Tab-separated table of C-alpha atoms in Angstrom:
chain	number	residue	atom	x	y	z
S	56	UNK	CA	9.992	40.450	26.860
S	57	UNK	CA	6.696	40.354	27.926
S	58	UNK	CA	4.171	37.090	28.777
S	59	UNK	CA	0.569	37.583	28.984
S	60	UNK	CA	-1.247	34.566	30.931
S	61	UNK	CA	-4.919	34.866	28.768
S	62	UNK	CA	-4.452	33.986	24.967
S	63	UNK	CA	-7.373	34.177	22.902
S	64	UNK	CA	-8.338	32.638	20.111
S	65	UNK	CA	-7.862	35.970	18.710
S	66	UNK	CA	-5.385	36.520	19.051
S	67	UNK	CA	-4.923	32.870	17.512
S	68	UNK	CA	-1.921	32.477	14.363
S	69	UNK	CA	-3.949	30.645	10.840
S	70	UNK	CA	-3.046	27.683	9.697
S	71	UNK	CA	-2.086	28.329	6.371
S	72	UNK	CA	-4.255	25.869	4.385
S	73	UNK	CA	-2.670	25.112	0.189
S	74	UNK	CA	-5.454	25.637	-2.430
S	75	UNK	CA	-7.285	21.756	-3.902
S	76	UNK	CA	-5.326	21.246	-6.394
S	77	UNK	CA	-7.943	21.192	-9.216
S	78	UNK	CA	-8.863	17.452	-10.858
S	79	UNK	CA	-9.266	17.436	-14.549
S	80	UNK	CA	-10.119	14.537	-16.320
S	81	UNK	CA	-6.084	14.501	-18.576
S	82	UNK	CA	-4.085	15.016	-14.004
S	83	UNK	CA	-6.261	11.723	-13.301
S	84	UNK	CA	-4.660	9.854	-16.273
S	85	UNK	CA	-0.804	11.057	-16.428
S	86	UNK	CA	-1.298	10.362	-12.020
S	87	UNK	CA	-3.162	6.993	-12.261
S	88	UNK	CA	-2.821	5.134	-14.948
S	89	UNK	CA	-5.670	2.899	-16.964
S	90	UNK	CA	-4.932	-0.408	-15.582
S	91	UNK	CA	-4.933	-2.894	-17.859
S	92	UNK	CA	-4.997	-7.111	-16.445
S	93	UNK	CA	-4.007	-9.731	-19.014
S	94	UNK	CA	-3.619	-13.022	-18.076
S	95	UNK	CA	0.475	-13.640	-18.278
S	96	UNK	CA	2.670	-15.485	-17.163
S	97	UNK	CA	5.001	-12.354	-15.952
S	98	UNK	CA	6.808	-13.298	-11.733
S	99	UNK	CA	7.416	-11.261	-9.972
S	100	UNK	CA	10.665	-12.807	-7.041
S	101	UNK	CA	7.963	-13.476	-4.360
S	102	UNK	CA	6.617	-15.223	-6.685
S	103	UNK	CA	9.926	-17.175	-7.842
S	104	UNK	CA	10.674	-17.566	-3.318
S	105	UNK	CA	7.234	-18.795	-3.286
S	106	UNK	CA	7.080	-21.307	-5.977
S	107	UNK	CA	10.526	-22.767	-4.557
S	108	UNK	CA	9.602	-22.284	-1.035
S	109	UNK	CA	6.249	-24.801	-1.629
S	110	UNK	CA	8.139	-27.761	-4.758
S	111	UNK	CA	10.867	-28.049	-1.709
S	112	UNK	CA	8.420	-28.904	0.390
S	113	UNK	CA	6.507	-31.290	-1.656
S	114	UNK	CA	9.792	-33.041	-2.835
S	115	UNK	CA	10.665	-33.454	1.063
S	116	UNK	CA	7.471	-35.282	1.849
S	117	UNK	CA	6.012	-32.575	4.226
S	118	UNK	CA	2.948	-33.787	5.192
S	119	UNK	CA	1.386	-30.064	7.038
S	120	UNK	CA	-1.269	-30.195	3.653
S	121	UNK	CA	-2.564	-26.908	6.006
S	122	UNK	CA	0.955	-25.390	5.232
S	123	UNK	CA	0.239	-26.654	1.284
S	124	UNK	CA	-2.816	-25.032	0.817
S	125	UNK	CA	-1.887	-21.603	2.680
S	126	UNK	CA	0.882	-20.949	0.547
S	127	UNK	CA	-0.397	-22.293	-2.965
S	128	UNK	CA	-3.285	-19.731	-2.353
S	129	UNK	CA	-1.053	-16.707	-0.933
S	130	UNK	CA	0.665	-17.842	-4.457
S	131	UNK	CA	-2.095	-17.710	-6.178
S	132	UNK	CA	-4.486	-15.392	-5.115
S	133	UNK	CA	-1.070	-12.448	-4.367
S	134	UNK	CA	-2.415	-12.153	-1.206
């Protein structure tokens, strides 16, 4: 096998680039369905855990008001 010392850019293999996907309204709607936000009392598991921690801290007389405010903000604003 013969090894070449110098390579030219013309001798380099060409990268295979897939064609860009065609974005039609039908494809966009199936991939990204429209999200409608409605106010509801649907809580996820992390919200319930956060409420339990917040309630426990309040019931035990937590004096760290900044911690309570931060946990309340996390609960309200889903950060």
